[in-house]
Amino acid sequence: MKTVARINAISGAIPSTDVDNDYRQWAQTQLSDPREARLFGRMAERSGIEHRWSVLGDDAGLEEGRFYTRATQPTTAERMAVYAREAPKLALEAIRGLPDIGEVTHLVVASCTGFVAPGVDQIIARALGLPGHVERLVVGFMGCYAGATALRTAGHLVRSDPSARVLVVTVELCSLHLQEVAGLESMLAMAQFSDGAAAAIVSAEGPGLAIGEGLSATLEESDTLITWTIGDTGFAMNLSGEVPGRLAKALAEPALADTVLDGSDAIDIDAWAVHPGGKSILDAVERAFALGQGALAESREVLRACGNMSSATILFVLEKIMPRRPATGVAMAFGPGLAMEGFRFGWTEGDAH
């Protein structure tokens, strides 16, 4: 009998400091054109985001949280020092929220907002007291769809070894990379991102969301729409305003729609776990598949409460979906490329392989 890899449990964690209102005020001071400042305010209000979180709180260790109001921008080295200190702590908080990690055989960590060596994977393994023979894999610098890739990879590991118990961790500190640049599009792009971490257990036993067929697609001539460039003052995000329109157009094409739906009608899919890269992204997916009102409720709620936490976000959405025990579902996330990564899922019971 074919081994069914399933997500047994998911737990998310966010920092304690909500920075959304502070960011909105700060961003408007960066816009010298009053018309642009007013437009930013209106668009921020319509973003569907009410809260975003940052590790740069009062105890973050950098000028009492005044990371972006100092005379000069923090260097990449300073930002990476914060990542090295804060990313493992947030990741471990997410892991502690799991009911029981059990005997972990594999550790898969996804992150694109920082680098440290020994890596976050080794720091986590030591903190948890995992044995040295636990196999580790880092999914790095893929962006927002890395969470889907990490879960899908865990599914492959379990199918290749039914005794495997995989701990998946995603951790992103997006707030480390805010840039003091003038420009409406840049300010709106940065207004979406937030810090967060999530952890999941994937195995071949017990109830959970079965990880089915993988989904991957890359749009032609779209490689400049989302970029993530390492500079001297952190990682600079370019998120083109063309993304929602290009995405909606691509999803309307029969070939890509068939890849996602696999012969099903969209209305017959019980759950849609769509990465909330922004309200316009969710609207584009909703229109493309003619989804009913509320079909993306979990994605919209995560966007409202947490913003876009890059790779961790799709796990937050799946965590909200799990209690419904949907028979069928599609998980998809979008990121640099412009590319989509995801997988089909559906609830499974029991321990049968």
mmCIF file of C-alpha atoms in Angstrom:
data_model
loop_
_atom_site.group_PDB
_atom_site.id
_atom_site.type_symbol
_atom_site.label_atom_id
_atom_site.label_comp_id
_atom_site.label_asym_id
_atom_site.label_seq_id
_atom_site.Cartn_x
_atom_site.Cartn_y
_atom_site.Cartn_z
ATOM 1 C CA MET A 1 0.000 0.000 0.000
ATOM 2 C CA LYS A 2 1.256 3.468 -0.901
ATOM 3 C CA THR A 3 2.648 5.481 2.001
ATOM 4 C CA VAL A 4 0.567 8.553 2.810
ATOM 5 C CA ALA A 5 2.629 11.409 4.214
ATOM 6 C CA ARG A 6 0.546 13.698 6.364
ATOM 7 C CA ILE A 7 0.934 16.905 8.374
ATOM 8 C CA ASN A 8 0.075 15.830 11.920
ATOM 9 C CA ALA A 9 0.308 19.229 13.590
ATOM 10 C CA ILE A 10 1.260 22.858 12.901
ATOM 11 C CA SER A 11 2.128 25.652 15.294
ATOM 12 C CA GLY A 12 2.884 29.302 14.540
ATOM 13 C CA ALA A 13 4.668 31.978 16.540
ATOM 14 C CA ILE A 14 4.964 35.755 16.172
ATOM 15 C CA PRO A 15 6.995 38.365 18.072
ATOM 16 C CA SER A 16 5.305 40.473 20.727
ATOM 17 C CA THR A 17 5.707 43.874 19.069
ATOM 18 C CA ASP A 18 3.076 45.050 16.570
ATOM 19 C CA VAL A 19 4.731 47.564 14.220
ATOM 20 C CA ASP A 20 2.069 48.158 11.571
ATOM 21 C CA ASN A 21 0.912 51.589 12.753
ATOM 22 C CA ASP A 22 4.477 52.694 13.467
ATOM 23 C CA TYR A 23 5.518 51.625 9.984
ATOM 24 C CA ARG A 24 2.662 53.505 8.333
ATOM 25 C CA GLN A 25 3.638 56.716 10.111
ATOM 26 C CA TRP A 26 7.329 56.185 9.347
ATOM 27 C CA ALA A 27 6.710 55.356 5.683
ATOM 28 C CA GLN A 28 4.727 58.538 5.089
ATOM 29 C CA THR A 29 7.665 60.588 6.375
ATOM 30 C CA GLN A 30 9.811 58.960 3.677
ATOM 31 C CA LEU A 31 7.492 60.194 0.917
ATOM 32 C CA SER A 32 8.283 63.831 0.115
ATOM 33 C CA ASP A 33 5.374 64.192 -2.306
ATOM 34 C CA PRO A 34 2.211 64.928 -0.237
ATOM 35 C CA ARG A 35 0.040 63.332 -2.901
ATOM 36 C CA GLU A 36 2.026 60.076 -2.667
ATOM 37 C CA ALA A 37 1.899 60.183 1.126
ATOM 38 C CA ARG A 38 -1.900 60.501 1.046
ATOM 39 C CA LEU A 39 -2.164 57.708 -1.535
ATOM 40 C CA PHE A 40 0.021 55.479 0.617
ATOM 41 C CA GLY A 41 -2.267 56.088 3.584
ATOM 42 C CA ARG A 42 -5.385 55.173 1.610
ATOM 43 C CA MET A 43 -3.841 52.032 0.109
ATOM 44 C CA ALA A 44 -2.484 50.909 3.481
ATOM 45 C CA GLU A 45 -5.973 51.217 4.936
ATOM 46 C CA ARG A 46 -7.322 48.995 2.144
ATOM 47 C CA SER A 47 -4.540 46.410 2.418
ATOM 48 C CA GLY A 48 -6.492 43.951 4.545
ATOM 49 C CA ILE A 49 -3.666 44.084 7.105
ATOM 50 C CA GLU A 50 -4.274 45.264 10.663
ATOM 51 C CA HIS A 51 -1.204 43.879 12.461
ATOM 52 C CA ARG A 52 2.400 43.147 11.556
ATOM 53 C CA TRP A 53 5.054 41.937 13.935
ATOM 54 C CA SER A 54 8.769 42.525 14.447
ATOM 55 C CA VAL A 55 11.538 41.162 16.641
ATOM 56 C CA LEU A 56 12.832 44.739 16.826
ATOM 57 C CA GLY A 57 10.995 45.460 20.065
ATOM 58 C CA ASP A 58 12.276 47.054 23.235
ATOM 59 C CA ASP A 59 14.454 44.040 24.032
ATOM 60 C CA ALA A 60 15.822 43.517 20.520
ATOM 61 C CA GLY A 61 19.120 45.061 21.556
ATOM 62 C CA LEU A 62 19.397 47.830 18.987
ATOM 63 C CA GLU A 63 18.788 51.336 20.365
ATOM 64 C CA GLU A 64 15.612 50.329 22.196
ATOM 65 C CA GLY A 65 13.885 49.262 18.989
ATOM 66 C CA ARG A 66 14.824 52.420 17.057
ATOM 67 C CA PHE A 67 16.404 50.362 14.310
ATOM 68 C CA TYR A 68 15.332 52.629 11.466
ATOM 69 C CA THR A 69 15.537 56.094 12.998
ATOM 70 C CA ARG A 70 19.264 56.156 13.651
ATOM 71 C CA ALA A 71 21.521 58.482 11.660
ATOM 72 C CA THR A 72 22.658 55.770 9.253
ATOM 73 C CA GLN A 73 20.966 52.616 8.033
ATOM 74 C CA PRO A 74 22.105 49.399 9.747
ATOM 75 C CA THR A 75 24.574 47.411 7.696
ATOM 76 C CA THR A 76 23.860 43.924 6.429
ATOM 77 C CA ALA A 77 26.284 42.605 9.049
ATOM 78 C CA GLU A 78 24.310 44.298 11.848
ATOM 79 C CA ARG A 79 21.038 42.945 10.494
ATOM 80 C CA MET A 80 22.484 39.428 10.249
ATOM 81 C CA ALA A 81 23.658 39.649 13.855
ATOM 82 C CA VAL A 82 20.035 40.260 14.869
ATOM 83 C CA TYR A 83 18.909 37.380 12.656
ATOM 84 C CA ALA A 84 21.444 35.026 14.263
ATOM 85 C CA ARG A 85 20.147 35.936 17.714
ATOM 86 C CA GLU A 86 16.400 36.230 17.116
ATOM 87 C CA ALA A 87 15.554 33.708 14.378
ATOM 88 C CA PRO A 88 16.375 30.596 16.443
ATOM 89 C CA LYS A 89 14.405 31.952 19.416
ATOM 90 C CA LEU A 90 11.278 32.529 17.331
ATOM 91 C CA ALA A 91 11.659 29.161 15.615
ATOM 92 C CA LEU A 92 11.926 27.370 18.964
ATOM 93 C CA GLU A 93 8.826 29.205 20.208
ATOM 94 C CA ALA A 94 6.888 27.805 17.253
ATOM 95 C CA ILE A 95 8.213 24.296 17.936
ATOM 96 C CA ARG A 96 7.167 24.507 21.576
ATOM 97 C CA GLY A 97 3.609 25.032 20.381
ATOM 98 C CA LEU A 98 3.484 21.563 18.823
ATOM 99 C CA PRO A 99 1.748 18.925 20.960
ATOM 100 C CA ASP A 100 4.610 16.427 20.672
ATOM 101 C CA ILE A 101 7.557 16.344 18.274
ATOM 102 C CA GLY A 102 8.269 12.680 19.096
ATOM 103 C CA GLU A 103 11.373 10.922 17.756
ATOM 104 C CA VAL A 104 12.467 13.294 15.004
ATOM 105 C CA THR A 105 14.469 11.675 12.197
ATOM 106 C CA HIS A 106 14.700 14.627 9.796
ATOM 107 C CA LEU A 107 14.764 18.407 10.204
ATOM 108 C CA VAL A 108 13.811 20.671 7.286
ATOM 109 C CA VAL A 109 14.273 24.414 7.824
ATOM 110 C CA ALA A 110 13.143 27.146 5.408
ATOM 111 C CA SER A 111 14.288 30.752 5.690
ATOM 112 C CA CYS A 112 15.229 33.516 3.260
ATOM 113 C CA THR A 113 15.699 36.551 5.501
ATOM 114 C CA GLY A 114 19.071 35.721 6.990
ATOM 115 C CA PHE A 115 22.212 33.645 7.010
ATOM 116 C CA VAL A 116 24.231 32.239 9.884
ATOM 117 C CA ALA A 117 26.696 29.366 10.177
ATOM 118 C CA PRO A 118 26.388 27.021 11.964
ATOM 119 C CA GLY A 119 22.891 27.341 10.590
ATOM 120 C CA VAL A 120 19.524 27.785 12.246
ATOM 121 C CA ASP A 121 19.001 24.071 11.635
ATOM 122 C CA GLN A 122 21.996 23.151 13.812
ATOM 123 C CA ILE A 123 21.051 25.692 16.484
ATOM 124 C CA ILE A 124 17.533 24.248 16.650
ATOM 125 C CA ALA A 125 18.814 20.667 16.730
ATOM 126 C CA ARG A 126 21.153 21.440 19.638
ATOM 127 C CA ALA A 127 18.493 23.330 21.572
ATOM 128 C CA LEU A 128 16.061 20.418 21.206
ATOM 129 C CA GLY A 129 18.703 17.859 22.091
ATOM 130 C CA LEU A 130 18.209 16.013 18.805
ATOM 131 C CA PRO A 131 20.739 13.231 18.191
ATOM 132 C CA GLY A 132 23.584 13.964 15.804
ATOM 133 C CA HIS A 133 22.343 11.453 13.247
ATOM 134 C CA VAL A 134 19.163 13.433 12.534
ATOM 135 C CA GLU A 135 19.278 14.420 8.868
ATOM 136 C CA ARG A 136 19.049 18.158 8.215
ATOM 137 C CA LEU A 137 18.059 20.138 5.138
ATOM 138 C CA VAL A 138 17.897 23.927 4.680
ATOM 139 C CA VAL A 139 15.610 25.463 2.048
ATOM 140 C CA GLY A 140 17.182 28.868 1.585
ATOM 141 C CA PHE A 141 16.410 32.113 -0.220
ATOM 142 C CA MET A 142 13.398 30.825 -2.165
ATOM 143 C CA GLY A 143 11.090 33.472 -0.756
ATOM 144 C CA CYS A 144 7.401 33.173 0.032
ATOM 145 C CA TYR A 145 6.845 29.757 -1.557
ATOM 146 C CA ALA A 146 9.622 28.076 0.443
ATOM 147 C CA GLY A 147 7.129 26.955 3.098
ATOM 148 C CA ALA A 148 5.195 24.944 0.524
ATOM 149 C CA THR A 149 8.473 23.524 -0.788
ATOM 150 C CA ALA A 150 9.597 22.549 2.718
ATOM 151 C CA LEU A 151 6.338 20.701 3.462
ATOM 152 C CA ARG A 152 6.368 19.008 0.077
ATOM 153 C CA THR A 153 9.984 17.909 0.639
ATOM 154 C CA ALA A 154 9.015 16.480 4.026
ATOM 155 C CA GLY A 155 6.301 14.508 2.247
ATOM 156 C CA HIS A 156 8.881 13.069 -0.143
ATOM 157 C CA LEU A 157 11.098 12.050 2.785
ATOM 158 C CA VAL A 158 8.245 10.233 4.501
ATOM 159 C CA ARG A 159 7.190 8.439 1.332
ATOM 160 C CA SER A 160 10.768 7.266 0.799
ATOM 161 C CA ASP A 161 11.039 6.112 4.439
ATOM 162 C CA PRO A 162 7.676 5.399 6.137
ATOM 163 C CA SER A 163 9.376 5.363 9.557
ATOM 164 C CA ALA A 164 10.547 8.976 9.141
ATOM 165 C CA ARG A 165 9.223 11.720 11.406
ATOM 166 C CA VAL A 166 10.074 15.104 9.919
ATOM 167 C CA LEU A 167 10.147 18.376 11.833
ATOM 168 C CA VAL A 168 9.552 21.257 9.403
ATOM 169 C CA VAL A 169 10.447 24.782 10.546
ATOM 170 C CA THR A 170 9.997 28.071 8.710
ATOM 171 C CA VAL A 171 11.300 31.297 10.208
ATOM 172 C CA GLU A 172 11.420 34.749 8.632
ATOM 173 C CA LEU A 173 12.464 38.123 10.051
ATOM 174 C CA CYS A 174 11.285 40.346 7.219
ATOM 175 C CA SER A 175 11.381 43.496 9.343
ATOM 176 C CA LEU A 176 15.188 43.363 9.397
ATOM 177 C CA HIS A 177 15.236 44.469 5.762
ATOM 178 C CA LEU A 178 13.158 47.631 5.690
ATOM 179 C CA GLN A 179 14.962 50.209 3.597
ATOM 180 C CA GLU A 180 14.976 53.989 3.977
ATOM 181 C CA VAL A 181 14.123 54.617 0.340
ATOM 182 C CA ALA A 182 11.715 57.128 -1.125
ATOM 183 C CA GLY A 183 9.160 55.726 -3.543
ATOM 184 C CA LEU A 184 5.525 54.801 -3.256
ATOM 185 C CA GLU A 185 5.812 51.318 -4.781
ATOM 186 C CA SER A 186 8.699 50.369 -2.478
ATOM 187 C CA MET A 187 6.883 51.638 0.615
ATOM 188 C CA LEU A 188 3.716 49.755 -0.296
ATOM 189 C CA ALA A 189 5.702 46.557 -0.904
ATOM 190 C CA MET A 190 7.420 46.778 2.483
ATOM 191 C CA ALA A 191 4.068 47.535 4.146
ATOM 192 C CA GLN A 192 3.030 43.906 3.668
ATOM 193 C CA PHE A 193 5.857 42.062 5.368
ATOM 194 C CA SER A 194 6.086 40.800 8.934
ATOM 195 C CA ASP A 195 8.106 38.459 11.148
ATOM 196 C CA GLY A 196 6.922 34.969 12.039
ATOM 197 C CA ALA A 197 7.830 31.322 12.412
ATOM 198 C CA ALA A 198 5.936 28.076 12.093
ATOM 199 C CA ALA A 199 6.669 24.426 12.795
ATOM 200 C CA ALA A 200 5.016 21.220 11.623
ATOM 201 C CA ILE A 201 5.346 17.474 12.085
ATOM 202 C CA VAL A 202 5.074 15.302 8.964
ATOM 203 C CA SER A 203 4.883 11.515 9.269
ATOM 204 C CA ALA A 204 3.156 8.408 7.898
ATOM 205 C CA GLU A 205 1.103 7.788 11.043
ATOM 206 C CA GLY A 206 -1.961 9.256 12.723
ATOM 207 C CA PRO A 207 -4.525 11.728 11.424
ATOM 208 C CA GLY A 208 -3.577 14.830 9.483
ATOM 209 C CA LEU A 209 -3.529 16.636 6.171
ATOM 210 C CA ALA A 210 -2.236 14.212 3.557
ATOM 211 C CA ILE A 211 0.380 15.806 1.288
ATOM 212 C CA GLY A 212 -0.552 14.872 -2.257
ATOM 213 C CA GLU A 213 0.723 15.747 -5.697
ATOM 214 C CA GLY A 214 3.107 18.687 -5.944
ATOM 215 C CA LEU A 215 2.358 21.813 -7.969
ATOM 216 C CA SER A 216 5.027 23.946 -9.640
ATOM 217 C CA ALA A 217 4.849 26.592 -12.352
ATOM 218 C CA THR A 218 6.942 29.528 -13.531
ATOM 219 C CA LEU A 219 5.557 32.380 -15.596
ATOM 220 C CA GLU A 220 7.492 33.234 -18.733
ATOM 221 C CA GLU A 221 9.263 36.599 -18.867
ATOM 222 C CA SER A 222 8.411 37.397 -15.252
ATOM 223 C CA ASP A 223 11.808 37.121 -13.562
ATOM 224 C CA THR A 224 12.057 40.853 -12.826
ATOM 225 C CA LEU A 225 8.667 41.166 -11.099
ATOM 226 C CA ILE A 226 9.799 39.852 -7.698
ATOM 227 C CA THR A 227 13.460 40.079 -6.760
ATOM 228 C CA TRP A 228 15.340 39.831 -3.455
ATOM 229 C CA THR A 229 18.829 41.363 -3.674
ATOM 230 C CA ILE A 230 21.536 41.343 -1.023
ATOM 231 C CA GLY A 231 23.036 44.802 -0.542
ATOM 232 C CA ASP A 232 25.210 46.642 1.941
ATOM 233 C CA THR A 233 22.187 47.640 4.058
ATOM 234 C CA GLY A 234 20.216 44.414 4.103
ATOM 235 C CA PHE A 235 18.194 42.582 1.469
ATOM 236 C CA ALA A 236 16.292 44.828 -0.929
ATOM 237 C CA MET A 237 12.843 43.649 -2.055
ATOM 238 C CA ASN A 238 11.441 44.568 -5.440
ATOM 239 C CA LEU A 239 7.756 43.698 -5.726
ATOM 240 C CA SER A 240 6.234 45.023 -8.923
ATOM 241 C CA GLY A 241 2.693 46.334 -8.929
ATOM 242 C CA GLU A 242 2.198 44.203 -12.053
ATOM 243 C CA VAL A 243 2.249 40.956 -10.060
ATOM 244 C CA PRO A 244 -1.493 40.593 -9.298
ATOM 245 C CA GLY A 245 -2.479 41.282 -12.899
ATOM 246 C CA ARG A 246 0.105 38.931 -14.354
ATOM 247 C CA LEU A 247 -0.902 36.273 -11.865
ATOM 248 C CA ALA A 248 -4.612 36.621 -12.628
ATOM 249 C CA LYS A 249 -3.917 36.393 -16.351
ATOM 250 C CA ALA A 250 -1.739 33.295 -15.925
ATOM 251 C CA LEU A 251 -4.247 31.492 -13.696
ATOM 252 C CA ALA A 252 -6.948 32.138 -16.271
ATOM 253 C CA GLU A 253 -5.006 30.194 -18.897
ATOM 254 C CA PRO A 254 -6.347 26.625 -19.299
ATOM 255 C CA ALA A 255 -2.939 24.930 -18.968
ATOM 256 C CA LEU A 256 -2.114 26.451 -15.581
ATOM 257 C CA ALA A 257 -5.699 26.159 -14.345
ATOM 258 C CA ASP A 258 -5.635 22.448 -15.215
ATOM 259 C CA THR A 259 -2.362 22.066 -13.312
ATOM 260 C CA VAL A 260 -4.010 23.472 -10.195
ATOM 261 C CA LEU A 261 -7.425 21.812 -10.524
ATOM 262 C CA ASP A 262 -6.416 18.441 -12.010
ATOM 263 C CA GLY A 263 -9.769 17.986 -13.695
ATOM 264 C CA SER A 264 -11.846 19.095 -10.710
ATOM 265 C CA ASP A 265 -14.179 22.056 -10.570
ATOM 266 C CA ALA A 266 -12.880 24.765 -8.276
ATOM 267 C CA ILE A 267 -16.167 24.827 -6.405
ATOM 268 C CA ASP A 268 -15.700 21.149 -5.461
ATOM 269 C CA ILE A 269 -12.380 21.762 -3.680
ATOM 270 C CA ASP A 270 -13.068 21.970 0.049
ATOM 271 C CA ALA A 271 -10.147 24.133 1.139
ATOM 272 C CA TRP A 272 -7.852 26.673 -0.492
ATOM 273 C CA ALA A 273 -4.620 27.429 1.366
ATOM 274 C CA VAL A 274 -3.372 30.390 -0.664
ATOM 275 C CA HIS A 275 -0.335 32.322 0.494
ATOM 276 C CA PRO A 276 -1.588 35.843 1.300
ATOM 277 C CA GLY A 277 1.143 37.781 -0.434
ATOM 278 C CA GLY A 278 -1.284 40.689 -0.328
ATOM 279 C CA LYS A 279 -4.979 41.379 -0.650
ATOM 280 C CA SER A 280 -4.642 41.862 -4.409
ATOM 281 C CA ILE A 281 -3.025 38.428 -4.743
ATOM 282 C CA LEU A 282 -5.921 36.773 -2.927
ATOM 283 C CA ASP A 283 -8.401 38.729 -5.020
ATOM 284 C CA ALA A 284 -6.630 37.572 -8.199
ATOM 285 C CA VAL A 285 -6.821 33.902 -7.192
ATOM 286 C CA GLU A 286 -10.449 34.279 -6.151
ATOM 287 C CA ARG A 287 -11.381 35.803 -9.519
ATOM 288 C CA ALA A 288 -9.349 33.341 -11.566
ATOM 289 C CA PHE A 289 -11.147 30.321 -10.129
ATOM 290 C CA ALA A 290 -14.508 32.027 -9.529
ATOM 291 C CA LEU A 291 -14.328 31.062 -5.863
ATOM 292 C CA GLY A 292 -17.270 31.716 -3.608
ATOM 293 C CA GLN A 293 -17.291 34.219 -0.801
ATOM 294 C CA GLY A 294 -15.302 32.908 2.138
ATOM 295 C CA ALA A 295 -13.262 30.390 0.133
ATOM 296 C CA LEU A 296 -10.063 32.193 1.140
ATOM 297 C CA ALA A 297 -11.235 33.128 4.642
ATOM 298 C CA GLU A 298 -8.257 31.528 6.390
ATOM 299 C CA SER A 299 -5.769 33.262 4.088
ATOM 300 C CA ARG A 300 -7.468 36.627 4.588
ATOM 301 C CA GLU A 301 -7.517 36.167 8.365
ATOM 302 C CA VAL A 302 -3.793 35.383 8.477
ATOM 303 C CA LEU A 303 -3.117 38.446 6.318
ATOM 304 C CA ARG A 304 -5.240 40.599 8.638
ATOM 305 C CA ALA A 305 -3.655 39.381 11.864
ATOM 306 C CA CYS A 306 -0.063 38.809 10.785
ATOM 307 C CA GLY A 307 0.710 40.279 7.374
ATOM 308 C CA ASN A 308 2.973 38.456 4.937
ATOM 309 C CA MET A 309 5.560 36.413 6.877
ATOM 310 C CA SER A 310 7.165 35.068 3.709
ATOM 311 C CA SER A 311 7.717 31.275 3.882
ATOM 312 C CA ALA A 312 6.016 30.855 7.270
ATOM 313 C CA THR A 313 2.685 32.250 6.087
ATOM 314 C CA ILE A 314 1.350 29.202 4.235
ATOM 315 C CA LEU A 315 1.797 27.118 7.399
ATOM 316 C CA PHE A 316 -0.267 29.636 9.379
ATOM 317 C CA VAL A 317 -3.033 29.266 6.780
ATOM 318 C CA LEU A 318 -2.890 25.459 6.881
ATOM 319 C CA GLU A 319 -2.978 25.548 10.688
ATOM 320 C CA LYS A 320 -6.300 27.392 10.498
ATOM 321 C CA ILE A 321 -7.655 24.968 7.905
ATOM 322 C CA MET A 322 -6.735 21.761 9.768
ATOM 323 C CA PRO A 323 -9.655 21.771 12.258
ATOM 324 C CA ARG A 324 -12.077 21.607 9.316
ATOM 325 C CA ARG A 325 -10.578 18.271 8.184
ATOM 326 C CA PRO A 326 -11.208 19.025 4.492
ATOM 327 C CA ALA A 327 -11.488 16.055 2.136
ATOM 328 C CA THR A 328 -9.781 17.959 -0.688
ATOM 329 C CA GLY A 329 -7.579 21.016 -0.786
ATOM 330 C CA VAL A 330 -4.995 22.991 -2.727
ATOM 331 C CA ALA A 331 -2.044 24.813 -1.177
ATOM 332 C CA MET A 332 -0.230 27.371 -3.298
ATOM 333 C CA ALA A 333 2.268 30.141 -2.742
ATOM 334 C CA PHE A 334 3.888 32.652 -5.069
ATOM 335 C CA GLY A 335 7.346 34.179 -5.079
ATOM 336 C CA PRO A 336 10.437 35.132 -7.073
ATOM 337 C CA GLY A 337 10.354 33.903 -10.606
ATOM 338 C CA LEU A 338 7.391 34.773 -10.833
ATOM 339 C CA ALA A 339 6.731 31.193 -9.710
ATOM 340 C CA MET A 340 4.158 29.101 -7.891
ATOM 341 C CA GLU A 341 4.872 26.181 -5.588
ATOM 342 C CA GLY A 342 2.267 24.082 -3.815
ATOM 343 C CA PHE A 343 0.607 20.715 -3.376
ATOM 344 C CA ARG A 344 -2.773 19.047 -3.108
ATOM 345 C CA PHE A 345 -3.934 17.909 0.300
ATOM 346 C CA GLY A 346 -6.840 16.216 2.030
ATOM 347 C CA TRP A 347 -7.648 14.865 5.470
ATOM 348 C CA THR A 348 -6.605 11.333 6.312
ATOM 349 C CA GLU A 349 -7.234 9.189 9.402
ATOM 350 C CA GLY A 350 -5.462 6.219 10.935
ATOM 351 C CA ASP A 351 -2.015 4.719 10.730
ATOM 352 C CA ALA A 352 -2.227 2.784 7.491
ATOM 353 C CA HIS A 353 0.725 3.075 5.124
#
